[in-house]
Structures are given as structure tokens and as C-alpha cells.
CSV table of C-alpha atoms in Angstrom, one decimal:
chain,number,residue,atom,x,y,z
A,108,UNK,CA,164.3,134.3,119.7
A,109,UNK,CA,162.5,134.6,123.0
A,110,UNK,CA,161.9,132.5,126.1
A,111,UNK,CA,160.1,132.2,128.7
A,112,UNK,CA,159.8,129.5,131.6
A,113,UNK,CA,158.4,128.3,134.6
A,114,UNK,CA,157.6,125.5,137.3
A,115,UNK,CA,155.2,125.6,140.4
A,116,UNK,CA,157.9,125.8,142.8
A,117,UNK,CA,159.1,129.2,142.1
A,118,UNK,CA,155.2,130.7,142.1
A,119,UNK,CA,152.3,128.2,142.7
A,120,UNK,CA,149.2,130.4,141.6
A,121,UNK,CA,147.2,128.6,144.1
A,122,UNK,CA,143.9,130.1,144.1
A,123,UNK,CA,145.2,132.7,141.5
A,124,UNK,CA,144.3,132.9,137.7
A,125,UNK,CA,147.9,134.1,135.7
A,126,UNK,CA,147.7,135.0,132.0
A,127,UNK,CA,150.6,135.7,130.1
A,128,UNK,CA,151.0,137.0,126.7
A,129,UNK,CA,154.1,136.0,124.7
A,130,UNK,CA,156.0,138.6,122.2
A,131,UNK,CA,154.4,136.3,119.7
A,132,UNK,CA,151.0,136.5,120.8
A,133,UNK,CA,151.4,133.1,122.4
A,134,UNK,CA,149.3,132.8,125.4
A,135,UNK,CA,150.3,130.9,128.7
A,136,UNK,CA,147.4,130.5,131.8
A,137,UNK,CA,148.0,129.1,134.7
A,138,UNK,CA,146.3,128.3,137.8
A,139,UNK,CA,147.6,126.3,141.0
A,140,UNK,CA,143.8,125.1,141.7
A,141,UNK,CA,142.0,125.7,145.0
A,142,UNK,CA,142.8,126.0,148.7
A,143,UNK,CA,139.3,125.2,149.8
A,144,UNK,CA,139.3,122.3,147.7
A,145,UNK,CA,142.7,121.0,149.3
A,146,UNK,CA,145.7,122.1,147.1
A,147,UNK,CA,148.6,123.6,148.8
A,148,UNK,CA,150.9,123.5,145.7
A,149,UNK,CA,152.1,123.3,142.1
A,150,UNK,CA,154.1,120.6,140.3
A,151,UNK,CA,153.5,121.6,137.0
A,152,UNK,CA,155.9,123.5,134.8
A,153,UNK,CA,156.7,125.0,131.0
A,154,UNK,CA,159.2,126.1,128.6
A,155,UNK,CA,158.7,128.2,125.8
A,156,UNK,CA,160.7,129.2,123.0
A,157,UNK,CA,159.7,131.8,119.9
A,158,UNK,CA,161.8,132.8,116.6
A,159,UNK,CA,159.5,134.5,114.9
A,160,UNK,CA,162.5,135.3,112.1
A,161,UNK,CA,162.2,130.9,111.3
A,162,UNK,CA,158.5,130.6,111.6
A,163,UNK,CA,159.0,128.2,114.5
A,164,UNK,CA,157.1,127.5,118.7
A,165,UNK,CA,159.1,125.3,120.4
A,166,UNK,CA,156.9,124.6,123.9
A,167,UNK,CA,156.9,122.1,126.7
A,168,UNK,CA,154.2,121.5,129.3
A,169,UNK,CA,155.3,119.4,132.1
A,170,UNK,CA,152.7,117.8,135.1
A,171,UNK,CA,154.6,116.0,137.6
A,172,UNK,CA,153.7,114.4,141.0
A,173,UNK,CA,155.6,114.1,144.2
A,174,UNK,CA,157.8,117.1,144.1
A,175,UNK,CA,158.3,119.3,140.9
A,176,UNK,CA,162.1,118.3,140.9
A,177,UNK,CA,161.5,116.2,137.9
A,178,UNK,CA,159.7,119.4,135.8
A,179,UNK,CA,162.9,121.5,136.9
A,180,UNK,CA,165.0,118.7,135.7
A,181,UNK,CA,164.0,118.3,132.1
A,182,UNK,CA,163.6,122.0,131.9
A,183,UNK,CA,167.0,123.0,132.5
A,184,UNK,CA,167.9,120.0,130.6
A,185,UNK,CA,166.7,121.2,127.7
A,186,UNK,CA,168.0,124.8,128.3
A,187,UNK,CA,171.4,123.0,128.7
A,188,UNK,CA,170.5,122.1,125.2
A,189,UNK,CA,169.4,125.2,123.8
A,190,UNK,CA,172.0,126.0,120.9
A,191,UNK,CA,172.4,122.4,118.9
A,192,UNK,CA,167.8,122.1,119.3
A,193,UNK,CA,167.8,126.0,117.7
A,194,UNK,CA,170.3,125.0,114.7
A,195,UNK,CA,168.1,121.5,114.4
A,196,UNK,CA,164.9,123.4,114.5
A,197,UNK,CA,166.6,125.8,111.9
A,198,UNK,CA,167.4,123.2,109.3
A,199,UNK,CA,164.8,122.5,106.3
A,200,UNK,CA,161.7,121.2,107.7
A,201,UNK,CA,162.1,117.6,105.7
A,202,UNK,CA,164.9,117.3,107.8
A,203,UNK,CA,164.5,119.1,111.3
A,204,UNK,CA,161.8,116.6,112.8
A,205,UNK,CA,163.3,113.7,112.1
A,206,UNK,CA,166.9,115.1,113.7
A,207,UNK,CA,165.0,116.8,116.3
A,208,UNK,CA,163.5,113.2,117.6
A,209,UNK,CA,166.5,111.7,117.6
A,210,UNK,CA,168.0,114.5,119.8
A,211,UNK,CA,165.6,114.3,122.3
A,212,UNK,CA,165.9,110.5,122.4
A,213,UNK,CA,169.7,111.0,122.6
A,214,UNK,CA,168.6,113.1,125.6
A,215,UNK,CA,166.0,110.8,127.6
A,216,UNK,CA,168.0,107.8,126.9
A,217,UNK,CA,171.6,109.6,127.5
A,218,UNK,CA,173.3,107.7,131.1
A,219,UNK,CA,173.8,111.7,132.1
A,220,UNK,CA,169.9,112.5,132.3
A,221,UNK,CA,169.1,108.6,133.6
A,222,UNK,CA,171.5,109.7,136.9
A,223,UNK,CA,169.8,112.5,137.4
A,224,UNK,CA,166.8,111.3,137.1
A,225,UNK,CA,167.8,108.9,140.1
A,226,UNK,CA,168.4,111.8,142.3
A,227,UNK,CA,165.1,113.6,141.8
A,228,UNK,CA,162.5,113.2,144.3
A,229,UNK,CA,158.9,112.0,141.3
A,230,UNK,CA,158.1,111.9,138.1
A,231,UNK,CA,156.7,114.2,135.3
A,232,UNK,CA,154.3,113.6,132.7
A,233,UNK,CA,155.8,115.6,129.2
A,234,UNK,CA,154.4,116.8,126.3
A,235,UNK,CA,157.1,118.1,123.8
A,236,UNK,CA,155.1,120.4,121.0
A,237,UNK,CA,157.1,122.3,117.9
A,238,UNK,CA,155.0,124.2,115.1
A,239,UNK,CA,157.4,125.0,112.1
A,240,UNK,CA,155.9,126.3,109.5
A,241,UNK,CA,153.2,124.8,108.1
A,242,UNK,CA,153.7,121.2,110.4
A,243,UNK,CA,152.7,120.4,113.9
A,244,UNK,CA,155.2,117.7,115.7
A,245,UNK,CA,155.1,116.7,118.9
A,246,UNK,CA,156.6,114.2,121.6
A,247,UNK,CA,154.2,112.5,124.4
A,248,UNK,CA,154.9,111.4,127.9
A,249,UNK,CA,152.3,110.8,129.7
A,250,UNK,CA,148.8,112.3,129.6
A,251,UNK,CA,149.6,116.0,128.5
A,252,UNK,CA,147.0,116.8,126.0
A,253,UNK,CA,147.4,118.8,122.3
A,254,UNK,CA,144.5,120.0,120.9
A,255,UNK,CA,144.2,121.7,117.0
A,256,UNK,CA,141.1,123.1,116.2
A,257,UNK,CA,140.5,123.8,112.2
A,258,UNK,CA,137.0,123.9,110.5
A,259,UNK,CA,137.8,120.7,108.3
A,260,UNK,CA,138.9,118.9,111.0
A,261,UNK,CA,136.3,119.8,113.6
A,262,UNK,CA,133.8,118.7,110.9
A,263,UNK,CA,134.7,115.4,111.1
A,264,UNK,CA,135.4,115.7,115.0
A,265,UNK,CA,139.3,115.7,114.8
A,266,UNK,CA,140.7,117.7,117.4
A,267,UNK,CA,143.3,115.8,120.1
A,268,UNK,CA,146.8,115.0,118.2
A,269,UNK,CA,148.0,113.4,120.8
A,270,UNK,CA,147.0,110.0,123.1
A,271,UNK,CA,147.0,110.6,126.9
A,272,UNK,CA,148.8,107.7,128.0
A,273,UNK,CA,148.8,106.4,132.2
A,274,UNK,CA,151.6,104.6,133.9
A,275,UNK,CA,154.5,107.2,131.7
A,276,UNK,CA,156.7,109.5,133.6
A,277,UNK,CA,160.0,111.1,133.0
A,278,UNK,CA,162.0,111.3,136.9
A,279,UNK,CA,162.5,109.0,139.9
A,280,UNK,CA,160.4,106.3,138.3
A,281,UNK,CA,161.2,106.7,134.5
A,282,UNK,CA,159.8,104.8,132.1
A,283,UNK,CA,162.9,105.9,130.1
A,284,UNK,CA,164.9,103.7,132.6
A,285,UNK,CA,163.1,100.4,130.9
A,286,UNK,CA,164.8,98.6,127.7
A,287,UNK,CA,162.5,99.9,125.8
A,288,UNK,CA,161.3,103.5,126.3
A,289,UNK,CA,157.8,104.5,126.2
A,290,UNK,CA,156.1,107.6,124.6
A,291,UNK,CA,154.2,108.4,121.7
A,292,UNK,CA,155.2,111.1,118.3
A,293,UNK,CA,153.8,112.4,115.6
A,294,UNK,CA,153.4,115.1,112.7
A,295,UNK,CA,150.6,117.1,111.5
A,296,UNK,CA,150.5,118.9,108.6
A,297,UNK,CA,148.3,122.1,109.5
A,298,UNK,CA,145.1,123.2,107.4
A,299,UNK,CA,145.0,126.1,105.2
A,300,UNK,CA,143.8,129.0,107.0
A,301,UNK,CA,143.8,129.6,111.2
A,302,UNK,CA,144.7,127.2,113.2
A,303,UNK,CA,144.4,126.7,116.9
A,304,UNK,CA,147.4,124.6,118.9
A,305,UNK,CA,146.2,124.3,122.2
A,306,UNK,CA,148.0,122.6,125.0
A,307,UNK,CA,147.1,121.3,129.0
A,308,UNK,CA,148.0,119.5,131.8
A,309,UNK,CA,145.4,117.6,133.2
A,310,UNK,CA,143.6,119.8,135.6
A,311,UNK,CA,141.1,121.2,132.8
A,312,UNK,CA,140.5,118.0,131.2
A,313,UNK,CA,139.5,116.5,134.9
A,314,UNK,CA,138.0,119.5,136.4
A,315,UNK,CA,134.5,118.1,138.0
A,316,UNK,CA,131.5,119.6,136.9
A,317,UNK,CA,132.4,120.6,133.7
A,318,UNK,CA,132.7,118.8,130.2
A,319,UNK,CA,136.4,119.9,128.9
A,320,UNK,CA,137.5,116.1,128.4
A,321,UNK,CA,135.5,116.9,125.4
A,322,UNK,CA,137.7,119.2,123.2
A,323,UNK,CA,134.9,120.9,121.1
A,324,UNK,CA,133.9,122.1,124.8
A,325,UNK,CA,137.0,123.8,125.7
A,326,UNK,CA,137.1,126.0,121.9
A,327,UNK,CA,133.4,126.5,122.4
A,328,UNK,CA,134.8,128.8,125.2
A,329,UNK,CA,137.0,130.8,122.8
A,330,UNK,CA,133.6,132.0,120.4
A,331,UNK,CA,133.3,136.0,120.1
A,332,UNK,CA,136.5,136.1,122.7
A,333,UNK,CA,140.3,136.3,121.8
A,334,UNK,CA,142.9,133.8,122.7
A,335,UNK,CA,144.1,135.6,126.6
A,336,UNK,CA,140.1,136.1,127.0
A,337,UNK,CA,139.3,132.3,125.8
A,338,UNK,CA,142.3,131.0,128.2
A,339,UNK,CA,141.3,133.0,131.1
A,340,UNK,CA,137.3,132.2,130.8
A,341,UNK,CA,138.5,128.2,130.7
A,342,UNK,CA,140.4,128.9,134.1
A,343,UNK,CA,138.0,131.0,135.6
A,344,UNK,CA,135.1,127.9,135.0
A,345,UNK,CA,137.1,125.9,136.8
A,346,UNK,CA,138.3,128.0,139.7
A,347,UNK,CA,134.2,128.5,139.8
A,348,UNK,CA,134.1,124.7,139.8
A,349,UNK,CA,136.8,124.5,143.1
A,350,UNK,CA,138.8,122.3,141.1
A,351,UNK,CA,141.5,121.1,143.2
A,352,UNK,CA,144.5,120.0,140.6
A,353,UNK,CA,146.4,122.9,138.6
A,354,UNK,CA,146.3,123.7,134.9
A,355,UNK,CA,149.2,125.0,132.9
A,356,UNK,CA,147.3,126.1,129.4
A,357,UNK,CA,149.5,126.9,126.2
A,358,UNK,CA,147.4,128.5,123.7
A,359,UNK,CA,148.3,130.1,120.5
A,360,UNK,CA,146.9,130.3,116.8
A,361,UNK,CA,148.7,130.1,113.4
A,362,UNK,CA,147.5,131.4,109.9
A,363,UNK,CA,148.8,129.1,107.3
A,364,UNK,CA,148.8,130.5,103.7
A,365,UNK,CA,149.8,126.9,102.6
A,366,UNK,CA,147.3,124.6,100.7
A,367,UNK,CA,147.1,121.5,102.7
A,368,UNK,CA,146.8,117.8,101.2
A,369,UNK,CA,143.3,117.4,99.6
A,370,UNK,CA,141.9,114.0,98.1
A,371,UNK,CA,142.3,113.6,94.6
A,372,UNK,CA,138.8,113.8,93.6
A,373,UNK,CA,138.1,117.3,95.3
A,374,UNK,CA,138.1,119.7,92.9
């Protein structure tokens, strides 16, 4: 298995474009946004784990406000947590999403993470994607955004997975903290053939003078280019664009082999 991880705090990429190409052809861009358009850091963060040997992405994107101690929080929380989410992750699928929830509830909700969270300086939006075979699952905290792209789905103008929803943090101001957390989850079984899981803070989505709050915009980028070129054209339009706010991008494609549910009058 592989990892990789990161928050703003150790390198902003403030007015720099970063692409980086996982063992398992996973890519990860990032850029910090714009001096000249006012941005003098980075709050956003990732975490990225590979086993290529059980077919299985386990990612995080994190965007968080204030200070990035919140990103740095759940990151090495979950790294605290590394051995029982790889032997859950490793389990038959029927049975790893629906432990794997519960785990990172038992997490969020644990009094442990709610004291540190007490101690941190902001909060973090946090989108939790895992791709295991031939299912998609994720866990939503805020306005993170996961994309697929597949030709049945973009036919009928499916893309976003997720729901970007305001006024949710992990950190200082948790909504985890409340009686009743807040988030959103869900499971998608992928399409036969390639599919594209992309992932992104909010900096793309918001960029000014550019149209990537509509997802068929942001693939339309990836046309005749592969996944590093795609990734770094979308950063490079909105560096052009002086976007202030910074983009963490997670971007990889899967070939599934699997036939997917059809209805039962297609032949």
C-alpha cells in the first residue's frame, strides 16, 4: 500500500501549479491561488492511500478556514487509524462500507477527537471518498465536491455524487459537537467500462470567470489530454483567471470489467 499526504501549512503553492502522479496513476494538483489577487496562504489539505493488491483508493480532501489546524487534525487522526480502516477496507465489499461508516462515525463522534477539536484554532470542510472495486462510497462534510464521469451517466447529465452542503465543519466549530451530527453518505456502483472519480475543494468550482460549477465543463478540459495534462490545464485556467482561493484536485480513472445494473427491459 502507498501513501501520500499533505496540508497548506507545510508548502502553500501560492502562485504555483503542483502536479503529482501517484504509483497508481492517481493524480493530485494543487494550487495555493494568487498573490495578486490577495492570498497569502493555504488551508486546504489531503490524504491518500493506494493498495493496488485489494483493488481499493482510499482519499480525503480537506478545505478548512481560519488556520489549517483542523485539516492537520483529522489527517493524523486518520493516520492514527491506519491499520483497523486497511483490515475494514480489506473485508468483502458487502460488508466493508457499512463497517467502514461506522468507524469513521465512532471516530467524529469519539469524546477523544471532540477535545481536540476544542483545541484547534477553525474548521474544515471533509470529503471522505473510497473506490473498491467496482463501488464508489463516500462521506461529506461540507461542500467538497465528487465528480464521476461515465458515458451513460453523462447522457442523462449525472455527474456530482455528492451535495455540497454550507454551515458543516469538522474543528473548533464542529457540527459533530451537536446531538445530532451532520454530513451526508452514499454508494455508487460504477459503470462498465472507464470511469472518472474526480475530486475538489472549492477554489475550481468558484473560480470567477469561468464555468467549472458546471461539471460537464471541468471533463470537457480532459478531451484529447491525459489525466496530469487534464488536471494541470483546469489549474492553469484559473491561475489565468487570478483566482484568489486554492484548489486541491484528486483525479484518477478506473476501468471496470463488471456489468453494471441495467433495467429489465434492455436487452
Amino acid at each position: 500500500m502507498t501513501e501520500y499526504q499533505w496540508v497548506g501549512s507545510q508548502k502553500p503553492f501560492v502562485d504555483e501549479i503542483d502536479i503529482l502522479k501517484t504509483d497508481n496513476n492517481m493524480i493530485l494538483g494543487r494550487f495555493g491561488g494568487n498573490s495578486s489577487a490577495g492570498q497569502y496562504k493555504n488551508e486546504d489539505g489531503c490524504l491518500i492511500w493506494e493498495d493496488q493488491d485489494n483493488n481499493w483508493e482510499f482519499v480525503i480532501i480537506l478545505d478548512a478556514h481560519n488556520s489549517a489546524q483542523s485539516a492537520e487534525l483529522v489527517i493524523s487522526t486518520f493516520k492514527s487509524n491506519k491499520e483497523p480502516i486497511n483490515k475494514l477496507l480489506n473485508l468483502e465489499i458487502n460488508e466493508a462500507f457499512i463497517n467502514i461508516k461506522k468507524h469513521i462515525l465512532g471516530i467524529f463522534c469519539g469524546n477523544k477527537f471532540k477535545a481536540a477539536c476544542e483545541k484547534v484554532i477553525g474548521e474544515t470542510a471533509c470529503l471522505i471518498v473510497i473506490r473498491k472495486e467496482n463501488y464508489l462510497w463516500w462521506f461529506s462534510i461540507g461542500d467538497c465536491v465528487l465528480l464521476l464521469n461515465h458515458p451513460e451517466l453523462s447522457s442523462l447529465g449525472e455527474y456530482q455524487q455528492n451535495h455540497r452542503s454550507f454551515y458543516e465543519w469538522i474543528g473548533q466549530n464542529s457540527t459533530f459537537n451537536k446531538k445530532v451530527p451532520c454530513y451526508s453518505s452514499g454508494t455508487k456502483e460504477l459503470r462498465k467500462g472507464e470511469n472518472h472519480i474526480f475530486l475538489t475543494t472549492d477554489g475550481l468550482i468558484e473560480c470567477p470567470n469561468t464555468t467549472f460549477n458546471l461539471p460537464e465543463e471541468i471533463f470537457e478540459k480532459f478531451v484529447g489530454l491525459s489525466n496530469k495534462n487534464g488536471v494541470k490545464e483546469l489549474l492553469k485556467i484559473i491561475k489565468k483567471c487570478n483566482v484568489r482561493d486554492s484548489t486541491t484536485i484528486v483525479s484518477w480513472k478506473i476501468i471496470n470489467d463488471k456489468n453494471a445494473t441495467m433495467p429489465s427491459d434492455v436487452k
